[in-house]
């Protein structure tokens, strides 16, 4: 005889469906003979029985409900509160994605300006699966370090050359993906800390400009803000924008880590009259940007387009992409040399990058992770002998000083973060950026949700976060024995034997 | 199937009649007292029901109208049971006025319930 203990769901639910009818009757009798108060229950069960009848026999769109009745709905309710339940009760501190509690807590503490030392020991596993930084026997004194200074545009000798003096910048997030208060708090924080902020592809950066910080204007594939009716570049609009003295650089977005090969997406729930106007699009439907700039169809046309933007804007101009095929990138670089047109910077976005909204498979399955793409980009630039002509920005979960230094060691010059700054604004990782229901008022346009986001208070936190990151950057650099961030290299990295980094990102040639 | 304006009118009717019924119970109008004596629920039950009716009346005018209508339907079902099992259809020689009113509220509340079924907490999703 086999003795398996299994829960027969069908039997249980069948019994339950009968039980509620019986209970309803029993309560009815009790209400009649014992006390009228029992009829509270009679009525409740009566309505439940009616509802259950409808679920089982009156509808066909929910199979579980039709087959099992109300227990299926209880299962659904329990499941729907699962994420919150797990987050609050069961998830361990190093378990959640994309950022676990340990990582988030560090950002929160930095933003609030609270001491971020920890006690007793690291919570991470030390089992040779993680990339670590290699320090030196001979740390440099922090007052011997060169101040952080990366000049963008210097290679071309531009008189609009911009000096970046903070090792971290606010990565592209459009007004549209973010609400007004969030944009203004970030911009004001950037101003306070003297950091650079990217506008994202949301068209004319009205709210970004309001706070007086230095900006990188991002031109998305739909060119919101600088487009003609048919989606081509409107040079006069770009020239006007570039003449604004808050706009310091132009970033041409080729692709983005969260959805490489797909244009930006703004769900219709989040399109207000103002956003429609700033972007020049209709309301009531999702706004989909094309997958690529109409002008860019191959290496030659892409480089030409970059040159054109450089000429029209007169500003340091770069491209942002998520790496797919290294050989394509090599061809692009060779084409740049042939045309003698190099962008002033390159932003490498890791496939793990964030987004306001993207199809799930694009988020999960496309694009090289940052630490695989960066070394490849770095090597190709070096092989081609042009590394000095570019500044490389890197983004992709670089929310802690350690990860930022790893990125710099892999070949980047400045770190970029988007979600780090959302956390600094109070993001609780509710994962609702695409629904206009962000509970902390960041990625929503609902007034009542935004009222909780006090611009002044949160701007201070953003500035604190930048300052704390810079502070830690200096300390770590000193421990690594480097007197300048420029001297960081792969020698500063411990790569586990089977680390995903190094040759995996390379394409067979 | 349902019309938003009709729904709003129905919400108004339910709120008005429930509000009226609740105040009568609160001030202890003799007719209502007699009803609750008949149910052996005087005076606690009278206040409990009054509070529930008041709550339903307020909710049905708020963004939580669907929830309000569920409560209103429930209370009216209870009242119907009371009349059928204990009180009879004619109470205090009112010629069935009370029961008529009750049926009006029940129908209106049911109408609201049906037209706003997708907004009912916890189960609304299953109607789409
Ligand atoms: C809410 C949100 C909106 C974003 N909007 C843009 C955008 O408009 N353009 C763009 O190139 N990247 C956009 N990104 C991607 C970020 O700029 C960045 O590349 C990516 O999130 C990686 O950085 P992180 O891991 O520090 O967040 C967005 C990201 C988020 C979270």
XYZ file of C-alpha atoms and ligand atoms in Angstrom:
668
model
C 0.000 0.000 0.000
C 1.398 3.376 -0.887
C 0.956 6.018 1.688
C 1.208 9.377 0.087
C -0.037 12.353 1.872
C -1.380 14.753 -0.644
C -3.820 17.567 -0.366
C -6.699 16.963 -2.696
C -7.563 20.506 -3.621
C -10.583 19.531 -5.591
C -12.117 17.656 -2.696
C -11.381 20.430 -0.235
C -12.868 23.103 -2.388
C -15.879 20.952 -3.216
C -16.466 20.465 0.499
C -15.969 24.156 1.147
C -18.481 25.097 -1.519
C -21.103 22.910 0.141
C -20.053 23.977 3.620
C -20.855 27.618 3.067
C -24.388 26.727 1.967
C -24.876 24.533 5.011
C -23.435 27.178 7.329
C -25.713 29.776 5.832
C -28.694 27.562 6.618
C -27.477 26.797 10.145
C -26.953 30.450 10.919
C -30.423 31.151 9.554
C -31.906 28.629 11.973
C -29.854 30.006 14.849
C -31.046 33.459 13.936
C -34.605 32.296 14.110
C -34.469 30.162 17.227
C -31.584 31.503 19.283
C -30.861 35.141 18.633
C -31.493 37.455 15.750
C -27.823 38.468 15.883
C -26.935 35.249 14.083
C -28.476 36.746 10.989
C -25.382 38.942 10.570
C -23.640 35.720 9.644
C -26.605 34.425 7.675
C -26.506 37.467 5.435
C -22.724 37.372 5.018
C -22.790 33.722 4.034
C -25.817 34.225 1.831
C -23.939 36.855 -0.204
C -20.875 34.626 -0.325
C -23.004 31.752 -1.611
C -24.463 33.981 -4.332
C -21.025 35.207 -5.336
C -19.710 31.663 -5.325
C -22.542 30.510 -7.569
C -21.642 33.271 -10.003
C -17.965 32.363 -9.933
C -18.637 28.697 -10.564
C -21.468 28.868 -13.043
C -21.863 32.413 -14.286
C -18.460 33.244 -15.701
C -15.774 31.650 -17.807
C -12.871 34.064 -17.753
C -11.333 32.778 -14.514
C -10.716 29.074 -14.756
C -9.648 28.509 -11.168
C -12.724 30.272 -9.838
C -14.973 28.319 -12.174
C -13.407 25.014 -11.143
C -12.886 25.525 -7.435
C -15.042 28.400 -6.277
C -14.195 30.888 -3.561
C -11.131 29.079 -2.203
C -9.391 29.957 -5.466
C -10.016 33.603 -4.738
C -8.482 33.251 -1.284
C -5.449 31.667 -2.876
C -5.283 34.603 -5.282
C -5.545 37.138 -2.454
C -2.841 35.457 -0.426
C -0.623 35.321 -3.467
C -1.216 38.976 -4.271
C 0.041 40.105 -0.885
C 2.947 37.667 -1.105
C 5.631 40.115 -2.253
C 4.911 42.526 0.591
C 4.669 39.682 3.060
C 7.962 38.232 1.991
C 9.604 41.628 1.921
C 8.505 42.513 5.425
C 8.631 39.153 7.123
C 10.592 36.506 5.362
C 13.122 37.944 2.941
C 16.571 37.908 4.375
C 18.720 41.026 4.234
C 20.713 39.882 1.231
C 17.943 38.268 -0.741
C 15.836 40.796 -2.577
C 16.173 41.973 -6.148
C 17.247 44.163 -7.806
C 18.655 45.714 -4.641
C 18.664 43.818 -1.377
C 18.082 45.387 1.986
C 21.760 45.702 2.841
C 22.428 47.642 -0.343
C 19.359 49.812 0.065
C 20.095 50.526 3.708
C 23.533 51.843 2.802
C 22.011 54.336 0.365
C 19.356 55.377 2.880
C 21.962 55.977 5.539
C 24.210 57.936 3.238
C 21.263 60.027 2.091
C 20.190 60.773 5.617
C 23.730 61.604 6.593
C 23.834 58.890 9.239
C 27.031 57.097 10.181
C 27.317 54.143 7.812
C 29.775 51.992 9.650
C 28.595 48.457 10.344
C 29.604 46.030 13.036
C 30.884 42.502 13.516
C 31.365 41.531 9.901
C 30.212 41.531 6.327
C 26.819 40.044 5.540
C 27.952 38.926 2.124
C 29.199 35.489 1.253
C 32.946 35.255 0.800
C 33.019 32.234 -1.408
C 35.116 33.334 -4.347
C 32.176 34.204 -6.537
C 32.398 37.943 -6.175
C 34.635 40.505 -7.722
C 36.654 42.221 -5.008
C 38.953 45.211 -4.913
C 42.663 44.612 -4.285
C 44.143 47.081 -1.859
C 47.793 48.000 -1.451
C 50.232 47.409 1.391
C 50.997 51.073 1.091
C 47.884 53.230 1.236
C 48.186 56.801 0.082
C 47.364 59.583 2.499
C 44.019 61.011 1.545
C 45.403 64.542 1.464
C 47.942 63.413 -1.142
C 45.231 62.460 -3.605
C 44.588 64.452 -6.730
C 41.117 65.964 -6.655
C 38.661 64.178 -8.898
C 38.616 65.894 -12.277
C 37.532 64.442 -15.591
C 37.519 66.820 -18.538
C 34.991 66.026 -21.245
C 35.685 67.623 -24.581
C 39.345 68.292 -23.832
C 40.507 65.745 -26.397
C 38.908 67.885 -29.114
C 40.150 71.073 -27.471
C 36.633 72.453 -27.109
C 36.259 75.716 -25.287
C 33.037 74.263 -23.911
C 35.083 71.493 -22.266
C 33.378 70.471 -19.051
C 35.162 69.379 -15.888
C 33.373 66.726 -13.870
C 34.416 67.035 -10.251
C 32.223 64.415 -8.644
C 32.831 60.710 -9.266
C 29.099 60.061 -9.524
C 26.415 61.562 -11.752
C 22.658 61.236 -11.954
C 21.808 59.005 -14.897
C 19.054 59.600 -17.429
C 15.538 59.676 -16.075
C 12.955 61.679 -17.936
C 10.269 63.965 -16.617
C 7.458 61.611 -17.496
C 9.065 58.554 -15.972
C 9.562 60.704 -12.868
C 7.112 63.195 -11.454
C 7.736 66.878 -11.094
C 8.756 66.821 -7.426
C 11.229 63.994 -7.929
C 12.889 65.744 -10.861
C 13.150 68.984 -8.949
C 14.511 67.319 -5.813
C 17.176 65.536 -7.854
C 18.077 68.707 -9.734
C 18.261 70.770 -6.577
C 20.356 68.078 -4.882
C 22.711 68.003 -7.868
C 23.017 71.759 -7.651
C 23.753 71.597 -3.918
C 26.472 69.008 -4.391
C 27.838 70.396 -7.651
C 27.105 67.210 -9.572
C 25.936 66.648 -13.113
C 22.460 65.443 -13.936
C 21.153 63.829 -17.094
C 17.722 65.001 -18.287
C 16.564 61.693 -19.756
C 14.689 61.554 -23.016
C 11.649 63.499 -21.867
C 11.819 66.490 -24.163
C 12.372 70.065 -23.128
C 13.838 69.780 -19.593
C 11.572 72.346 -17.982
C 11.795 71.083 -14.408
C 15.443 70.083 -14.648
C 16.302 73.638 -15.637
C 14.309 75.129 -12.791
C 16.872 74.367 -10.098
C 19.977 75.705 -11.784
C 22.099 72.553 -11.864
C 24.445 71.512 -14.676
C 22.787 69.201 -17.162
C 23.522 66.607 -19.786
C 20.693 66.822 -22.284
C 19.711 63.397 -23.510
C 18.391 62.984 -27.014
C 16.382 59.784 -27.145
C 15.547 57.931 -30.319
C 12.336 59.930 -30.666
C 14.292 63.170 -30.099
C 11.634 64.651 -27.847
C 12.230 68.353 -27.518
C 14.388 68.643 -30.636
C 12.354 66.761 -33.230
C 10.642 67.710 -36.413
C 7.130 66.436 -37.131
C 8.485 63.297 -38.785
C 10.938 62.458 -35.993
C 14.108 63.847 -37.533
C 16.477 66.276 -35.913
C 15.353 69.887 -35.729
C 18.723 71.606 -35.728
C 17.420 75.013 -34.718
C 15.725 73.612 -31.608
C 18.886 71.766 -30.637
C 20.973 74.887 -31.115
C 18.636 76.902 -28.877
C 18.745 74.259 -26.167
C 22.520 73.892 -26.363
C 22.890 77.635 -25.973
C 21.287 77.426 -22.535
C 24.224 77.742 -20.200
C 22.939 75.053 -17.849
C 23.199 72.492 -20.639
C 26.785 71.277 -20.614
C 26.748 68.172 -22.766
C 24.562 66.219 -25.164
C 24.056 62.481 -24.825
C 22.725 60.660 -27.856
C 20.907 57.603 -26.642
C 21.466 54.659 -28.945
C 20.154 52.099 -26.503
C 19.635 51.396 -22.832
C 20.504 48.378 -20.726
C 16.991 47.577 -19.588
C 15.668 47.405 -23.149
C 18.428 47.401 -25.740
C 17.054 47.352 -29.254
C 13.835 48.954 -28.141
C 12.874 52.582 -27.845
C 11.656 54.349 -24.739
C 8.173 53.580 -23.484
C 5.898 55.831 -21.485
C 2.631 54.136 -20.477
C -0.541 56.138 -21.149
C -1.408 56.210 -17.446
C 1.505 58.575 -16.973
C 0.858 61.020 -19.788
C -0.471 64.315 -18.547
C -1.348 67.297 -20.692
C 1.959 68.904 -19.794
C 4.044 65.880 -20.707
C 2.189 65.586 -23.994
C 3.119 69.178 -24.685
C 6.785 68.943 -23.614
C 7.250 65.881 -25.792
C 4.920 66.870 -28.590
C 2.809 63.692 -28.490
C -0.940 62.905 -28.153
C -2.555 61.900 -24.857
C -4.427 58.674 -24.126
C -2.039 56.229 -25.763
C 1.339 54.746 -24.865
C 4.248 56.741 -26.231
C 6.648 54.421 -28.006
C 9.987 55.719 -29.225
C 11.527 54.070 -32.277
C 14.210 51.455 -31.687
C 16.876 53.589 -33.334
C 17.424 57.115 -34.602
C 16.071 57.311 -38.139
C 19.393 58.832 -39.165
C 21.457 55.930 -37.798
C 21.245 52.743 -39.834
C 24.894 51.630 -39.907
C 28.292 52.642 -38.578
C 28.903 55.324 -41.195
C 25.560 57.066 -40.777
C 25.771 56.856 -36.995
C 29.172 58.521 -36.915
C 27.960 61.175 -39.345
C 25.015 61.839 -37.073
C 27.276 62.178 -34.035
C 29.408 64.669 -35.958
C 26.339 66.627 -36.901
C 25.189 66.936 -33.304
C 28.670 68.021 -32.275
C 28.669 70.745 -34.920
C 25.172 72.007 -34.196
C 25.472 72.014 -30.416
C 29.115 72.986 -30.021
C 29.061 71.016 -26.775
C 30.803 67.833 -25.660
C 28.637 65.138 -27.201
C 28.553 61.445 -26.441
C 26.602 58.278 -27.044
C 24.884 55.935 -24.643
C 24.443 52.275 -25.390
C 24.227 48.828 -23.942
C 26.768 46.519 -25.520
C 25.581 43.521 -27.518
C 28.190 42.563 -30.076
C 31.756 43.722 -29.469
C 32.612 43.394 -33.155
C 29.939 45.915 -34.027
C 31.426 48.291 -31.525
C 34.890 47.756 -32.978
C 33.569 48.587 -36.442
C 31.918 51.695 -35.077
C 35.157 52.843 -33.479
C 37.084 52.195 -36.698
C 34.499 54.204 -38.602
C 34.949 57.042 -36.101
C 38.655 57.051 -36.822
C 38.044 56.942 -40.574
C 35.728 59.955 -40.418
C 37.838 61.535 -37.702
C 34.709 62.095 -35.671
C 34.846 60.801 -32.144
C 32.190 61.359 -29.556
C 33.531 63.058 -26.450
C 32.173 60.396 -24.174
C 30.653 56.961 -24.246
C 28.113 55.773 -21.712
C 28.124 52.032 -21.240
C 24.871 50.892 -19.673
C 24.804 47.382 -18.262
C 22.022 44.976 -19.162
C 21.051 45.045 -15.480
C 20.094 48.722 -15.794
C 16.783 50.088 -14.620
C 13.852 51.577 -16.459
C 10.504 53.225 -15.905
C 8.825 50.670 -18.161
C 10.076 47.928 -20.462
C 8.920 44.561 -21.756
C 10.013 41.873 -19.346
C 11.996 39.773 -21.792
C 14.023 42.811 -22.818
C 14.812 43.481 -19.189
C 15.700 39.890 -18.413
C 17.333 38.452 -21.479
C 19.029 41.171 -23.500
C 22.292 43.022 -23.202
C 25.677 42.365 -21.619
C 26.015 43.065 -17.910
C 28.157 46.077 -17.097
C 31.181 44.253 -15.738
C 31.355 42.170 -18.883
C 30.789 45.024 -21.290
C 33.136 47.542 -19.705
C 36.381 45.570 -20.056
C 35.468 44.765 -23.647
C 34.815 48.402 -24.508
C 37.951 49.460 -22.713
C 40.060 46.887 -24.541
C 38.671 47.712 -27.960
C 39.352 51.396 -27.427
C 42.865 50.585 -26.321
C 43.468 48.182 -29.209
C 42.405 50.858 -31.631
C 44.687 53.305 -29.899
C 41.960 55.813 -29.187
C 41.294 55.302 -25.491
C 42.588 58.798 -24.705
C 40.074 60.465 -26.975
C 37.090 59.199 -24.988
C 35.731 59.614 -21.538
C 33.809 56.524 -20.486
C 30.770 56.714 -18.224
C 29.336 53.536 -16.745
C 25.960 52.653 -15.283
C 24.298 49.541 -14.000
C 23.548 49.116 -10.301
C 26.542 51.225 -9.294
C 24.923 52.421 -6.105
C 27.714 51.804 -3.623
C 31.218 53.273 -3.531
C 32.788 49.817 -3.845
C 30.914 48.959 -7.015
C 31.704 52.360 -8.451
C 35.408 51.809 -7.883
C 35.166 48.383 -9.484
C 33.626 50.026 -12.549
C 36.429 52.578 -12.633
C 38.973 49.754 -12.384
C 37.303 47.979 -15.299
C 37.936 51.021 -17.439
C 35.271 53.619 -16.741
C 36.115 57.220 -15.860
C 32.949 58.329 -14.086
C 30.084 56.362 -12.545
C 26.475 57.067 -13.322
C 23.472 55.935 -11.326
C 19.740 56.255 -11.718
C 18.216 53.979 -9.141
C 20.748 54.860 -6.472
C 19.300 58.329 -6.571
C 15.739 57.045 -6.513
C 16.627 55.200 -3.302
C 18.114 58.418 -1.945
C 14.759 60.059 -2.685
C 13.066 57.416 -0.535
C 12.263 54.690 -3.086
C 11.138 51.506 -1.318
C 11.456 49.313 -4.399
C 7.717 48.806 -4.772
C 8.323 48.047 -8.483
C 5.413 50.147 -9.741
C 7.275 52.751 -11.823
C 5.130 51.930 -14.858
C 1.747 52.355 -13.182
C 1.628 55.933 -11.985
C 1.000 54.605 -8.463
C 4.453 54.966 -6.901
C 3.681 54.964 -3.157
C 6.523 57.353 -2.372
C 5.591 59.883 -5.054
C 8.670 59.489 -7.267
C 7.486 57.872 -10.491
C 3.961 59.224 -10.420
C 2.112 62.324 -11.510
C -0.654 62.023 -8.927
C -0.658 65.146 -6.810
C -1.585 63.483 -3.526
C 1.181 60.895 -3.837
C 3.724 63.582 -4.642
C 2.867 65.752 -1.670
C 4.817 63.356 0.553
C 7.966 64.095 -1.434
C 9.253 67.324 0.018
C 11.634 68.850 -2.534
C 13.864 70.685 -0.090
C 14.222 67.767 2.291
C 14.885 65.214 -0.436
C 17.283 67.531 -2.294
C 19.396 67.574 0.855
C 19.398 63.777 0.863
C 20.474 63.604 -2.746
C 23.326 65.981 -1.982
C 24.261 63.989 1.139
C 24.353 60.819 -0.900
C 26.663 62.363 -3.490
C 28.937 63.769 -0.823
C 29.071 60.488 1.096
C 29.863 58.576 -2.098
C 32.631 61.002 -2.921
C 33.991 60.712 0.609
C 34.072 56.915 0.411
C 35.530 57.107 -3.088
C 38.476 59.037 -1.724
C 38.977 56.674 1.196
C 38.856 53.575 -0.976
C 41.172 55.090 -3.548
C 43.702 55.798 -0.829
C 43.440 52.225 0.438
C 44.032 50.921 -3.069
C 47.243 52.903 -3.093
C 46.238 55.081 -6.015
C 46.735 58.800 -5.889
C 44.203 59.410 -8.649
C 41.145 57.634 -9.983
C 42.814 57.680 -13.405
C 45.394 55.169 -12.179
C 42.836 52.495 -11.377
C 43.107 49.441 -13.583
C 42.329 45.742 -13.681
C 45.244 45.141 -11.332
C 42.996 46.554 -8.638
C 40.467 43.809 -9.184
C 40.250 40.312 -7.866
C 38.347 38.331 -10.476
C 37.113 34.975 -9.228
C 38.249 32.144 -11.434
C 34.860 31.675 -12.975
C 33.806 35.260 -12.734
C 31.492 36.283 -15.493
C 33.922 39.083 -16.256
C 36.652 38.890 -18.880
C 36.545 36.764 -21.942
C 32.864 35.767 -21.846
C 31.785 39.126 -23.207
C 33.963 38.621 -26.247
C 32.436 37.401 -29.451
C 34.077 34.550 -31.332
C 35.790 36.192 -34.266
C -26.039 47.601 -19.063
C -25.935 50.216 -16.334
C -25.826 53.952 -16.745
C -23.436 56.113 -14.693
C -26.079 58.787 -14.079
C -28.627 56.232 -12.916
C -25.977 54.801 -10.636
C -25.393 58.201 -9.131
C -29.115 58.738 -8.591
C -29.375 55.313 -6.955
C -26.453 56.164 -4.686
C -28.252 59.351 -3.653
C -31.499 57.524 -2.922
C -29.766 54.863 -0.829
C -27.783 57.447 1.113
C -30.858 59.587 1.792
C -33.112 56.759 2.961
C -30.387 55.080 5.034
C -29.495 58.379 6.635
C -33.145 58.894 7.494
C -33.478 55.359 8.877
C -30.296 55.725 10.930
C -31.355 59.020 12.545
C -34.721 57.553 13.483
C -32.961 54.709 15.234
C -30.534 57.036 16.966
C -33.237 59.286 18.378
C -35.270 56.239 19.431
C -38.377 56.930 17.406
C -41.073 54.685 19.044
C -41.759 52.716 15.860
C -38.161 51.642 15.522
C -37.919 50.804 19.205
C -40.910 48.525 18.830
C -39.292 46.775 15.865
C -36.171 46.050 17.852
C -38.158 44.908 20.862
C -39.852 42.499 18.486
C -36.422 41.149 17.537
C -35.261 41.064 21.147
C -32.386 43.379 20.214
C -33.372 46.547 22.006
C -31.411 48.770 22.547
C -27.920 47.491 21.515
C -29.047 46.115 18.182
C -30.806 49.344 17.316
C -27.602 51.343 17.749
C -25.451 48.771 16.008
C -27.722 48.749 12.981
C -27.951 52.553 13.040
C -24.169 52.846 12.974
C -23.877 50.357 10.113
C -26.581 52.188 8.146
C -24.890 55.519 8.697
C -21.580 54.062 7.582
C -23.144 52.647 4.437
C -24.831 55.987 3.717
C -21.538 57.844 3.974
C -19.497 55.267 2.070
C -21.906 55.110 -0.827
C -21.333 58.826 -1.439
C -17.552 58.432 -1.247
C -15.008 56.921 -3.632
C -15.720 53.648 -1.817
C -19.303 53.517 -3.083
C -18.930 49.862 -4.074
C -18.105 48.895 -0.508
C -20.987 51.074 0.719
C -23.392 49.282 -1.587
C -22.255 45.872 -0.315
C -22.955 46.961 3.244
C -26.296 48.488 2.295
C -27.400 45.321 0.509
C -26.342 43.234 3.514
C -28.269 45.347 6.026
C -31.345 45.321 3.841
C -31.174 41.542 3.468
C -31.067 41.312 7.238
C -34.056 43.603 7.494
C -35.982 41.520 4.991
C -35.278 38.405 7.026
C -36.555 40.215 10.116
C -39.809 41.144 8.420
C -40.372 37.739 6.939
C -39.549 35.721 10.046
C -40.465 37.919 13.014
C -42.250 41.144 12.248
C -44.625 40.585 9.369
C -44.976 42.851 6.380
C -47.180 45.425 8.051
C -45.623 47.037 11.085
C -47.453 49.513 13.338
C -50.294 49.742 10.847
C -48.116 51.454 8.276
C -49.718 49.557 5.442
C -46.363 48.060 4.476
C -44.620 51.425 4.092
C -41.520 50.288 5.948
C -41.139 47.152 3.878
C -41.659 49.148 0.672
C -38.918 51.546 1.661
C -36.677 48.640 2.480
C -37.225 47.077 -0.919
C -36.506 50.401 -2.626
C -33.200 50.713 -0.791
C -32.334 47.101 -1.524
C -32.992 47.490 -5.236
C -31.118 50.765 -5.518
C -28.163 49.443 -3.544
C -28.136 46.276 -5.646
C -28.094 48.440 -8.764
C -25.089 50.339 -7.462
C -23.455 47.082 -6.488
C -23.861 45.643 -9.965
C -22.725 48.728 -11.801
C -19.704 49.191 -9.575
C -18.880 45.510 -9.154
C -15.360 45.952 -10.512
C -14.525 48.333 -7.685
C -15.488 46.010 -4.835
C -12.435 45.427 -2.643
C -10.851 41.959 -2.791
C -13.203 40.491 -5.392
C -13.682 43.311 -7.919
C -10.950 41.948 -10.206
C -12.864 38.772 -10.821
C -15.620 40.607 -12.675
C -13.470 41.686 -15.575
C 12.668 55.450 -13.690
C 13.783 55.331 -14.681
C 13.751 56.062 -15.861
C 14.765 55.971 -16.797
N 14.715 56.732 -17.928
C 15.738 56.660 -18.826
C 15.746 57.495 -19.978
O 14.862 58.316 -20.196
N 16.782 57.371 -20.848
C 17.824 56.509 -20.635
O 18.742 56.450 -21.449
N 17.844 55.723 -19.531
C 16.830 55.786 -18.627
N 16.883 54.992 -17.504
C 18.044 54.119 -17.304
C 19.078 54.772 -16.403
O 19.481 55.985 -16.912
C 20.318 53.911 -16.205
O 20.947 53.708 -17.432
C 20.020 52.545 -15.613
O 18.957 52.592 -14.714
C 21.244 51.955 -14.909
O 21.568 52.644 -13.740
P 21.132 52.143 -12.277
O 21.378 50.682 -12.241
O 22.008 52.934 -11.363
O 19.702 52.468 -12.112
C 15.856 55.091 -16.557
C 15.900 54.356 -15.368
C 14.891 54.453 -14.427
C 14.984 53.647 -13.166
